[in-house]
Coordinates of C-alpha atoms in Angstrom, one line a residue:
Chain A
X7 CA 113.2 104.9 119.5
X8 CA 116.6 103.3 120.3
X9 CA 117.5 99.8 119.8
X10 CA 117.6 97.9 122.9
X11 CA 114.7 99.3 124.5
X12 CA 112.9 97.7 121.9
X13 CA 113.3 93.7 121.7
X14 CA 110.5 91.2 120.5
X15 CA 108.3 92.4 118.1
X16 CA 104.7 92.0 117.9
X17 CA 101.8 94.1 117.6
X18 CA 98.9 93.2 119.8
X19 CA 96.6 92.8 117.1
X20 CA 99.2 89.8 115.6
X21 CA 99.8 88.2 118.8
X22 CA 97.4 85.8 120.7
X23 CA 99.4 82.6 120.9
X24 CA 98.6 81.2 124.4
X25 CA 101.1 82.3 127.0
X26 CA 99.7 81.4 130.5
X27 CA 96.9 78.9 131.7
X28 CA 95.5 79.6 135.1
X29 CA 92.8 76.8 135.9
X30 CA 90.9 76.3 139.1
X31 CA 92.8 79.6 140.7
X32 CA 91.7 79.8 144.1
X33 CA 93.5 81.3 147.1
X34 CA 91.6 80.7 151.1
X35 CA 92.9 82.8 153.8
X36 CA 92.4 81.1 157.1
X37 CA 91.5 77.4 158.9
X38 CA 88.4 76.2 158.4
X39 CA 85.8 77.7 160.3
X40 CA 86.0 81.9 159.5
X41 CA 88.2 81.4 156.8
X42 CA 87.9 83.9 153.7
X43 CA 87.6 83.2 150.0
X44 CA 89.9 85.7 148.7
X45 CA 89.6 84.1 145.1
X46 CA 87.3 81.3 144.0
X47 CA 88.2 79.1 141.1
X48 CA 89.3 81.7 138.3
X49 CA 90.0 80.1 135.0
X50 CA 92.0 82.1 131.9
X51 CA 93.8 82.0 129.0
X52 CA 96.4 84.5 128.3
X53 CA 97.2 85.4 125.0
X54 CA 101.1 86.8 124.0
X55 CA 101.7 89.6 124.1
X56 CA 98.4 91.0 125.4
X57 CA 97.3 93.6 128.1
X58 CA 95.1 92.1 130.3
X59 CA 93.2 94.7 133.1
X60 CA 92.0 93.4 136.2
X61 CA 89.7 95.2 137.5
X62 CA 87.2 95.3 140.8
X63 CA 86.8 96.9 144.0
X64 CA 89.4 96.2 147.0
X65 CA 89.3 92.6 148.6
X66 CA 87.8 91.3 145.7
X67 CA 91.3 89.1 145.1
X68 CA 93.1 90.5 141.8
X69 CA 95.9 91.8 143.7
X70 CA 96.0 88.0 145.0
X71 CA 95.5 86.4 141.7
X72 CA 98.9 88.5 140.6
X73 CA 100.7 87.9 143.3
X74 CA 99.9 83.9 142.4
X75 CA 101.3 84.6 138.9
X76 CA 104.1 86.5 140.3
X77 CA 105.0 83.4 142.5
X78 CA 104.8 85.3 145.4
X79 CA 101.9 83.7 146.8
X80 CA 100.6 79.9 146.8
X81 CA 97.4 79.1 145.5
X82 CA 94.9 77.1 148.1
X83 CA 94.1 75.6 144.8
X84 CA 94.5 75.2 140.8
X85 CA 97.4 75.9 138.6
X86 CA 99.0 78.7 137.0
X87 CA 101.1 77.8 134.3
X88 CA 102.9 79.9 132.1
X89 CA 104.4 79.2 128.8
X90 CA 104.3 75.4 129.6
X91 CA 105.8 75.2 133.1
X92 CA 103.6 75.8 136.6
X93 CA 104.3 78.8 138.6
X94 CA 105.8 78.2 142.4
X95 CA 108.1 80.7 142.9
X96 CA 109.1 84.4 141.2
X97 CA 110.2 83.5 137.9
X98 CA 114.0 85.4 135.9
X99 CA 111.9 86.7 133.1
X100 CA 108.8 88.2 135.4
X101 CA 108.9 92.0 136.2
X102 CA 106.9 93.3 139.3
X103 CA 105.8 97.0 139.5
X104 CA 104.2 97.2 143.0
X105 CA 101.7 99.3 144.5
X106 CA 104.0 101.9 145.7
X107 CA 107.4 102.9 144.0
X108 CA 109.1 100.5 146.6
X109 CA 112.7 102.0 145.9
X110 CA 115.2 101.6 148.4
X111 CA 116.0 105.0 149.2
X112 CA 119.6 104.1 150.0
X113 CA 120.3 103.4 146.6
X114 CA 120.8 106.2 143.3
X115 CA 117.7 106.1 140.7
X116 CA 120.6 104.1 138.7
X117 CA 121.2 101.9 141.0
X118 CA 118.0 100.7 142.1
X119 CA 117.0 100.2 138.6
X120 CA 120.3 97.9 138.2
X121 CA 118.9 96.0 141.6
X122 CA 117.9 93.1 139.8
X123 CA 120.6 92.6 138.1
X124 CA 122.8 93.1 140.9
X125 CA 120.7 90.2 142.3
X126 CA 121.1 87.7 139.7
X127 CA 124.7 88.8 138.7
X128 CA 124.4 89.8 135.5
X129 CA 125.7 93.6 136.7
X130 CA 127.8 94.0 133.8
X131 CA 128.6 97.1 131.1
X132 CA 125.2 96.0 128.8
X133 CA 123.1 95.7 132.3
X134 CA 123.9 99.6 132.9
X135 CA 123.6 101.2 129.7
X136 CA 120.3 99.3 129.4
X137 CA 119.5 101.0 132.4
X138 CA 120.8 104.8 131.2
X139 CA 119.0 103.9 128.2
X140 CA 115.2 103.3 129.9
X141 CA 115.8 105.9 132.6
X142 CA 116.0 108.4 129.5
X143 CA 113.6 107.1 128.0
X144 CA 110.8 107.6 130.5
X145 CA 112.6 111.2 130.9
X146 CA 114.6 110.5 133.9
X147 CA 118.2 110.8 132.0
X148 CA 119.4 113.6 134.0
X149 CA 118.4 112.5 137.7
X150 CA 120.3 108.9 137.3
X151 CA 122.4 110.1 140.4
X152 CA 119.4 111.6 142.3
X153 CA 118.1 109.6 145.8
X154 CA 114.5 107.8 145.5
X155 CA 113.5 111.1 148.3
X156 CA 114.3 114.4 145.7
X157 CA 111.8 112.8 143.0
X158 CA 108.2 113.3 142.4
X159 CA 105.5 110.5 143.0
X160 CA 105.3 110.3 139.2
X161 CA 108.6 110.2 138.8
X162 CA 109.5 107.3 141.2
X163 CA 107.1 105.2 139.5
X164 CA 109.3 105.4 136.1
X165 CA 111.8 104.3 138.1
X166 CA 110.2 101.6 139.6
X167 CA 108.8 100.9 135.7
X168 CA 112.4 100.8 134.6
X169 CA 113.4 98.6 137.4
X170 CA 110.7 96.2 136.5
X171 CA 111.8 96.2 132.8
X172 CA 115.6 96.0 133.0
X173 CA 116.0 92.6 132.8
X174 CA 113.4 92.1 129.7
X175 CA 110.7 90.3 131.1
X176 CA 108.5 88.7 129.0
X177 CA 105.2 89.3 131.1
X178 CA 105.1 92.4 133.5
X179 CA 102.8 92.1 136.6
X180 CA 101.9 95.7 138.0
X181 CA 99.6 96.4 141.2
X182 CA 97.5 99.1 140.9
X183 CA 101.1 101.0 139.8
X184 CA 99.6 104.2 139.6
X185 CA 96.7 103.9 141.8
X186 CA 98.4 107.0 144.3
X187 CA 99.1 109.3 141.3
X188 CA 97.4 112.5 140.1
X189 CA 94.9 112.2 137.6
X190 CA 97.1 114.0 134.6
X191 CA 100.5 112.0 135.7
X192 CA 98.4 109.3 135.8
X193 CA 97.7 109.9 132.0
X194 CA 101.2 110.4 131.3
X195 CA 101.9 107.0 132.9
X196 CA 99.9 105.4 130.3
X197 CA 100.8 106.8 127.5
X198 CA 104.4 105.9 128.7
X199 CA 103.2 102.3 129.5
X200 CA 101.5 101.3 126.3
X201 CA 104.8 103.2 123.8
X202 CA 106.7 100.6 126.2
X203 CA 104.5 97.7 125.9
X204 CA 104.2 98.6 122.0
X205 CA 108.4 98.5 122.0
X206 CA 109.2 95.6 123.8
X207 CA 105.9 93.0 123.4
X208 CA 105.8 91.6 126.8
X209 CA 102.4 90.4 128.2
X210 CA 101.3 92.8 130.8
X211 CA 98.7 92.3 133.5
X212 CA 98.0 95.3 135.5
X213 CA 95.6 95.4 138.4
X214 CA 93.7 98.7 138.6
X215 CA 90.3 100.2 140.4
X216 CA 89.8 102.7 137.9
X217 CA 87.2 101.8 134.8
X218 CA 88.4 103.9 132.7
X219 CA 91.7 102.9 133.5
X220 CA 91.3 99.6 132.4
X221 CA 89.3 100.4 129.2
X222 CA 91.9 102.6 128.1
X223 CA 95.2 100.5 128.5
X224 CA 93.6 96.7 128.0
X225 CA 93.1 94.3 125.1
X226 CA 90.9 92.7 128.0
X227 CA 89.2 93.4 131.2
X228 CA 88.7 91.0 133.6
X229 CA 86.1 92.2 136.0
X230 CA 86.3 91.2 139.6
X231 CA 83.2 91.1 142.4
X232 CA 84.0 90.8 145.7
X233 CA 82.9 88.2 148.4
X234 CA 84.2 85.4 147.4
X235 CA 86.8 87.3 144.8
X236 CA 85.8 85.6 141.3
X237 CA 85.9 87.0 137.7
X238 CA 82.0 88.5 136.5
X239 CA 82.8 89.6 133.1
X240 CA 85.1 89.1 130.7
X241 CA 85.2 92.3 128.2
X242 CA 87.5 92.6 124.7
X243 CA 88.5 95.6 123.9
X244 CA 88.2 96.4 120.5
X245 CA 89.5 100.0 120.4
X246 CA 92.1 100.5 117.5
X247 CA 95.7 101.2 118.5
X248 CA 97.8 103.1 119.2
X249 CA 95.7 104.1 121.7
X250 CA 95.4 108.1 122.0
X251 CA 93.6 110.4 124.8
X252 CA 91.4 111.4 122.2
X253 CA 89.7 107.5 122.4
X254 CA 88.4 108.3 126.2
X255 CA 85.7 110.5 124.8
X256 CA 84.5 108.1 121.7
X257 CA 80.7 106.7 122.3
X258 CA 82.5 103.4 122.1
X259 CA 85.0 104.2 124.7
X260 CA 82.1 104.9 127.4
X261 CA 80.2 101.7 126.1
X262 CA 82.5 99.6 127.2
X263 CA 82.7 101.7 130.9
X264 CA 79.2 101.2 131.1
X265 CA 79.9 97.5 130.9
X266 CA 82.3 97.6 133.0
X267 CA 80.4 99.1 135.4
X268 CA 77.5 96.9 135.7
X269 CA 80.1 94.3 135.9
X270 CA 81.3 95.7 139.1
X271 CA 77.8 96.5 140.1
X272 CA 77.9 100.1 140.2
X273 CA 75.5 100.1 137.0
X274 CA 72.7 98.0 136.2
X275 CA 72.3 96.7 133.4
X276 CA 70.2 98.7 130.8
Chain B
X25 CA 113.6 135.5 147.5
X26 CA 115.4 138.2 149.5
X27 CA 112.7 138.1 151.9
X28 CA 113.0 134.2 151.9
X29 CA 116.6 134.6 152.8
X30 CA 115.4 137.4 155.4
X31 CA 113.5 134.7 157.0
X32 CA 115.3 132.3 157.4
X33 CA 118.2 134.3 158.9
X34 CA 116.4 135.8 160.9
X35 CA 114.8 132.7 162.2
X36 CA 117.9 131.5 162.6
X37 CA 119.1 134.3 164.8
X38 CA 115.8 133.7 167.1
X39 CA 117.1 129.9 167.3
X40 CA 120.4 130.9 168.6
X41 CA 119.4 133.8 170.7
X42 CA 116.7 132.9 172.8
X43 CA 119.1 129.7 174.2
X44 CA 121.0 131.8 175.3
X45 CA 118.7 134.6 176.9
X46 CA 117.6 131.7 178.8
X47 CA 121.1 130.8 180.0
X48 CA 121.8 134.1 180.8
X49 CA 118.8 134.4 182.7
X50 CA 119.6 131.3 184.5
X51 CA 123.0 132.2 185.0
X52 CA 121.3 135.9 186.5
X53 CA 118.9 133.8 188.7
X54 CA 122.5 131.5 190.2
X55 CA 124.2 134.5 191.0
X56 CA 121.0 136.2 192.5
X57 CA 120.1 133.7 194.6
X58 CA 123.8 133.3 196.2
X59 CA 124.1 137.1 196.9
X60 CA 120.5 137.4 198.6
X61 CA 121.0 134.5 200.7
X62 CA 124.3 135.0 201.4
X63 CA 125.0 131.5 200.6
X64 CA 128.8 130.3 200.9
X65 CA 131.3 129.4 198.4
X66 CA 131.7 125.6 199.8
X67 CA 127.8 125.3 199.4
X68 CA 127.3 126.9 195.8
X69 CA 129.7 128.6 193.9
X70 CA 129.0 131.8 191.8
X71 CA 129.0 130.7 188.2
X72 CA 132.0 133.5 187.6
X73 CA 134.1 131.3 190.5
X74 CA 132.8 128.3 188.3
X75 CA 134.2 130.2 185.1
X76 CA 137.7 131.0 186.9
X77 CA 138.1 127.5 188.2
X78 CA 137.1 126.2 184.7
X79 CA 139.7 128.2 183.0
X80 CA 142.4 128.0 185.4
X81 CA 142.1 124.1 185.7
X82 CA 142.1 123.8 181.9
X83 CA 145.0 121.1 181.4
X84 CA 143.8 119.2 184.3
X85 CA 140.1 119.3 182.9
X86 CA 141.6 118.2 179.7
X87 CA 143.6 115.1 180.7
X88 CA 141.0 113.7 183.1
X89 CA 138.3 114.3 180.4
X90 CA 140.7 112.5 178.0
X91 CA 140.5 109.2 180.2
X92 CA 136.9 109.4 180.7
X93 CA 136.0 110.1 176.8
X94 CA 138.2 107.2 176.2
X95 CA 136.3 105.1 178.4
X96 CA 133.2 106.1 177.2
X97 CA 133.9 105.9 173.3
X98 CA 135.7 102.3 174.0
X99 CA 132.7 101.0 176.4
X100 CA 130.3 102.9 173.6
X101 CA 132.1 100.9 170.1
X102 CA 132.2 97.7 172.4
X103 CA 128.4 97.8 172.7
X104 CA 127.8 98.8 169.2
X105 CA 130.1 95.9 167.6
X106 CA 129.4 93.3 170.4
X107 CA 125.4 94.7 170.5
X108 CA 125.0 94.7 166.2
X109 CA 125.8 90.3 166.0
X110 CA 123.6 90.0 168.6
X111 CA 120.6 91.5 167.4
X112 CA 121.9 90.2 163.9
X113 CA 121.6 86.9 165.9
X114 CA 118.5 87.0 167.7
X115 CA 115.9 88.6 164.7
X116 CA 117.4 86.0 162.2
X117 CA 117.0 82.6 164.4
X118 CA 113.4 82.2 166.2
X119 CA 115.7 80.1 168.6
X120 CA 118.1 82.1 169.3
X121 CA 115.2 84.8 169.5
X122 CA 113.3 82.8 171.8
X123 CA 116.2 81.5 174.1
X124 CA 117.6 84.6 174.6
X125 CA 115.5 88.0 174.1
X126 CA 112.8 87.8 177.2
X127 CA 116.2 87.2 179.3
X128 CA 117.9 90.2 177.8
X129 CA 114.9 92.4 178.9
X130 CA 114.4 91.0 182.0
X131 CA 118.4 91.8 182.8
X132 CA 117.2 95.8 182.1
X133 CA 115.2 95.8 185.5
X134 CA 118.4 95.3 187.0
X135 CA 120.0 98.8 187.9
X136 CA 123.6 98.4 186.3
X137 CA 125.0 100.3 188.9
X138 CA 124.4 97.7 191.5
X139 CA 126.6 95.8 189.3
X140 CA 129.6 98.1 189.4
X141 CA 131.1 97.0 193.0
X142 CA 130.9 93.1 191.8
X143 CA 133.0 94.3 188.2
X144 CA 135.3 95.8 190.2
X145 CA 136.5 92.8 191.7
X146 CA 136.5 90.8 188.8
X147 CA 138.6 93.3 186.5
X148 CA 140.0 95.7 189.2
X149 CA 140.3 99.4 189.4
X150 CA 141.8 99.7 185.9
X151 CA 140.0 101.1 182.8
X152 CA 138.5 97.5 181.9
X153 CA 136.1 97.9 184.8
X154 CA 134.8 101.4 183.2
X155 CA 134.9 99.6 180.0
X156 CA 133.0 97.1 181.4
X157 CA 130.0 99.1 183.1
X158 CA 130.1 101.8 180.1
X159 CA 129.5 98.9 177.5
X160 CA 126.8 97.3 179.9
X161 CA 124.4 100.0 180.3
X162 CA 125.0 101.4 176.1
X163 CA 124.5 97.4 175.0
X164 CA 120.7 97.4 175.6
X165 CA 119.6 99.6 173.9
X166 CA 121.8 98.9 170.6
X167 CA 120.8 95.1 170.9
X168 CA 116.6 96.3 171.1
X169 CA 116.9 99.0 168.6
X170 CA 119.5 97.1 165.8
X171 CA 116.5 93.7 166.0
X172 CA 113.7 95.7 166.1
X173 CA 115.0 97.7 162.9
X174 CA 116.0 94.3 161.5
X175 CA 112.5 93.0 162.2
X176 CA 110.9 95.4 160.6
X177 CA 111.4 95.9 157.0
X178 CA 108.8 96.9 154.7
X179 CA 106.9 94.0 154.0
X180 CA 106.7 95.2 149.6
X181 CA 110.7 95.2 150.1
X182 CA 110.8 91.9 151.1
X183 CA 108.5 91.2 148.1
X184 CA 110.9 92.8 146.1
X185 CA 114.0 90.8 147.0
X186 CA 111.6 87.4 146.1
X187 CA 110.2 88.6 143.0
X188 CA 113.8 89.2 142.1
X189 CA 114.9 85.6 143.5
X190 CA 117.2 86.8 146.2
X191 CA 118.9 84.8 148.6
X192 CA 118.3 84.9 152.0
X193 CA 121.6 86.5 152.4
X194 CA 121.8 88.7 149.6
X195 CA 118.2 89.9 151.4
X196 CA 119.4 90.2 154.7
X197 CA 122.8 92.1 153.1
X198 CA 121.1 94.1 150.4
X199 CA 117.9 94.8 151.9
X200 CA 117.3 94.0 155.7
X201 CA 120.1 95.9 157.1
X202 CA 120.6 98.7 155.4
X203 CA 117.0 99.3 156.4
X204 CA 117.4 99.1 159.8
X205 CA 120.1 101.6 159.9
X206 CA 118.1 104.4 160.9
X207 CA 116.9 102.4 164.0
X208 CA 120.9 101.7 164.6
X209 CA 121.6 105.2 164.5
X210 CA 118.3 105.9 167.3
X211 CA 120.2 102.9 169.6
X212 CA 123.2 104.8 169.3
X213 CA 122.2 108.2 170.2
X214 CA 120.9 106.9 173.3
X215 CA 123.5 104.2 173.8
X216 CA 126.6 107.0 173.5
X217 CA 124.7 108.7 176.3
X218 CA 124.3 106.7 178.3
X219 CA 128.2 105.1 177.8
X220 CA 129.0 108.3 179.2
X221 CA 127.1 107.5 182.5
X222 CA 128.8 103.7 182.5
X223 CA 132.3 105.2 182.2
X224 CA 131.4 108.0 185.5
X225 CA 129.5 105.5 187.6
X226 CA 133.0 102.8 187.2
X227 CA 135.0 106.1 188.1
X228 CA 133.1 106.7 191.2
X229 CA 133.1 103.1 192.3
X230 CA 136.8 102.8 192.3
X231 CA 139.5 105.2 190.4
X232 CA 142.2 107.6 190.9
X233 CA 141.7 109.1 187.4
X234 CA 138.8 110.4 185.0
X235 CA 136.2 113.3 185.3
X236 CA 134.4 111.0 188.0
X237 CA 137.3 111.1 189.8
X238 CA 138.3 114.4 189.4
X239 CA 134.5 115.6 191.1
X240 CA 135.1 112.8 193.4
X241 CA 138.3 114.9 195.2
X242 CA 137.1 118.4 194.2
X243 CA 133.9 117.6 196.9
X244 CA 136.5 116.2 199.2
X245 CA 138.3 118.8 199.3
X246 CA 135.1 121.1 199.4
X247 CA 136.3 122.8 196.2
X248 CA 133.0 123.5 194.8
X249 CA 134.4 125.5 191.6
X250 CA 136.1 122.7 190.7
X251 CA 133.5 120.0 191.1
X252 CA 131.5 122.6 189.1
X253 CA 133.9 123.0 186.8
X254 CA 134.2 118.7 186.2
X255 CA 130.1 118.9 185.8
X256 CA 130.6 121.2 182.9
X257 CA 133.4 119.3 181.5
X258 CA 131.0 116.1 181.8
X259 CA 128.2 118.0 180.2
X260 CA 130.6 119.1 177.2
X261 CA 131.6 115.8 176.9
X262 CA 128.3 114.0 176.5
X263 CA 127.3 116.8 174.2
X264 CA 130.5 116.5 171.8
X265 CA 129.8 112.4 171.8
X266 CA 126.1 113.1 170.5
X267 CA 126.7 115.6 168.7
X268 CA 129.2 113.0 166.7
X269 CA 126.0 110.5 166.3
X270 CA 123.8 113.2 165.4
X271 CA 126.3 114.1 162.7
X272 CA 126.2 110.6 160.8
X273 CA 121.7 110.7 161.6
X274 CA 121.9 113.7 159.2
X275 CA 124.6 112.1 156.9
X276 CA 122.5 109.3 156.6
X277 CA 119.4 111.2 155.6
X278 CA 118.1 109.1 152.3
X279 CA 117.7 106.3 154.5
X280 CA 115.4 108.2 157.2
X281 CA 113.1 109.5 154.5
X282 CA 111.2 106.5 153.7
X283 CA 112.1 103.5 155.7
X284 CA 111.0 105.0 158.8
X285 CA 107.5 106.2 159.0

């Protein structure tokens, strides 16, 4: 791959310095009486450089505990800190890939990928051939022109990938990025995620529904129950990398789905 | 593809020519009607008497329809860049939003034209009192639609602009207005409308000039053709006006695709 795309380098298996703290986590919607425990006292270490799934049914608080990290939400309680300093507002070296593409349809595919940039002022020569030079690489070389509204789901979500990415975050956050995308884009998506995560070594967290999801793209799962949102299991995944398609259909791979599963309570335990 | 291409022109054929099989038959109906019931020329005109006085008052038509489009288009970009602060004004500052918004809906159940006698003698029978009126009645709905739009961006854009640290203006700049455009552009169609309306209603109060006018002394002087023929001028004009809106709605198409739902 080309240069700049790439920038730290560490393989997962090296990395596992601590990055982030999050002790205590716990996030209360409401006053007093009839108020809701979104998320109830989630402690974690995150490693460098690692891929960390959260996974769980809806309303059982990831999406909240990411927005914490993100600094887009407050924690009713507990600390996040990351790489030494407490998160209270959105940091310059976070990347966010959100739910839905969330482009601004006003704007070029270049352009919105250069928005953050834009924003912080650093909207120089290197800022947009960084840009070119991620758009091509998730395939998207020849539509740098194009409005958010002539591209595919799939292929607004590279955007919004490249968006999140342009500035070189050191952790990327992404709700359930590809939660509304066909199952075989959907695979695409990941193969595209990890070949970036392997390039540039950021720490990603990435909330997600989908077991298999999570077992295929994580170095750990966190598994979520609902009602008050807290974390049930804790699973390593030892698969080798680089990850291929071939993996999903190893005894091993469905080993850890079945623990996944009775994590969420969907399987007992055998 | 042929077929494709058969289809469409020919649905576009079927789009043009039923409008007017319906005018026609209108048109038919008019001239029926007259000729059965005998009805006179001072009471109803036939549309070809309509036609004739059209064409043979063409200059005239022209000049007075030149006053009233410019009273229309100034009263019209008055509300628009007096109407666009405002709004800016009253969906950025609960205050301001507070003080001011339940009285600028409780002014709407006032019929402006009740108005139009008291403008008159504050600013006269000159074009500022059609300004005025035209402006008052195509302000609402710019002011409603420009804060509504404002106040309601897409709440993950907004997330957006704070995961990327934005300021508050660079939001508002970058994000929270050119979102509400498309509810801008819905104020505008209805406000260049109805500036159209303003700059008649100030005509009829008090002028000796305009399309107002103009129908004003054609039913004086029980020349029917002619008042006909200043109605269709009117309706020309309030179609070319909305037509012009409608033309920067469809140039402003990438932002209609997803901000509205």
């Amino acid at each position: 791959m080309t240069s700049s795309v790439a920038e730290p380098q560490s393989t997962p298996q090296e990395a596992g310095d601590i990055y982030g703290r999050f002790v205590g986590v716990r996030k209360v919607f409401g006053k007093q009486e009839g108020a809701m425990i979104a998320l109830s006292d989630v402690d974690y270490e995150l490693r460098k450089g690692e891929l960390v799934a959260l996974l769980g049914p809806s309303g059982c608080g990831k999406t909240t505990l990411l927005r914490i990290v993100a600094g887009l939400t407050k924690p009713s309680g507990g600390s996040v800190v990351i790489r030494g300093r407490e998160v209270t507002e959105p940091q310059d070296d976070f990347g966010f890939v959100f739910q839905s593409p969330n482009l601004l349809p006003w704007r070029t595919v270049l352009s919105n990928v250069l928005f953050p940039m834009e924003i912080k002022g650093r909207l120089d020569a290197a800022a947009k051939a960084r840009a070119v030079e991620l758009l091509e690489h998730v395939g998207l070389g020849k539509f740098l022109k194009s409005r958010p509204h002539e591209l595919s789901g799939g292929m607004k979500q590279r955007v919004a990938l490249c968006r999140a990415l342009i500035h070189s975050p050191s952790l990327l956050l992404m709700d359930e990025p590809f939660g509304a995308l066909d199952e075989l884009t959907r695979m695409e998506m990941h193969e595209l995620l990890l070949g970036i995560r392997r390039l540039t070594g950021a720490t990603v967290m990435f909330v997600t529904h989908s077991i298999s999801e999570a077992v295929y793209l994580a170095d750990e799962v966190l598994v979520f129950s609902a009602r008050p949102g807290r974390v049930s299991d804790r699973i390593r995944i030892d698969l080798p990398y680089p990850r291929a398609a071939s993996q999903r259909f190893t005894t091993a791979f469905s080993e850890y789905e079945r623990r996944a599963g009775a994590g969420l309570g969907v399987l007992h335990h055998a | 593809m042929t077929i494709n291409a058969m289809k469409i022109s020919s649905e576009a054929v079927t789009r043009v020519a039923y409008p007017v099989l319906g005018l026609l038959l209108l048109l038919l109906l008019w001239q029926g009607y007259i000729v059965l019931f005998d009805v006179p020329q001072a009471v109803l005109p036939r549309p070809l008497a309509v036609w004739n006085a059209t064409i043979n008052n063409l200059p005239l038509l022209l000049s007075e329809g030149r006053v009233t489009l410019l009273e229309s288009v100034y009263g019209f970009l008055l509300a628009f860049f007096l109407g666009i602060p405002i709004a800016v004004a009253i969906s950025s500052s609960r205050t301001l939003n507070l003080m001011f918004y339940p009285l600028l809906i409780a002014t709407q159940a006032l019929p402006k034209v009740a108005l139009a006698p008291l403008i008159l003698v504050w600013l006269g029978t000159g074009i500022e009192s059609k300004l005025a009126i035209a402006w008052l009645v195509a302000f609402f709905p710019i002011v409603v639609d420009t804060a509504t739009g404002l106040r309601s961006t897409p709440t993950e854009m907004l997330d957006l602009a704070a995961s990327v640290r934005a300021t508050g203006w660079q939001t508002f700049w970058k994000i929270k207005f050119p979102a509400a455009l498309p509810f801008v552009i819905t104020g505008s169609k209805v406000a260049i409308t109805l500036a159209v309306i303003g700059a008649v209603i100030g005509e009829f109060i008090s002028s000796n000039e305009g399309l107002g006018n103009l129908l004003l002394v054609a039913n004086s002087q029980v020349n029917t053709p002619l008042a006909f023929a200043a109605l269709l001028a009117l309706a020309v004009l309030g179609m070319a006006l909305y037509a012009v809106v409608a033309f920067v709605d469809i140039a402003l198409k990438p932002w209609f695709s997803e901000v509205r739902h």
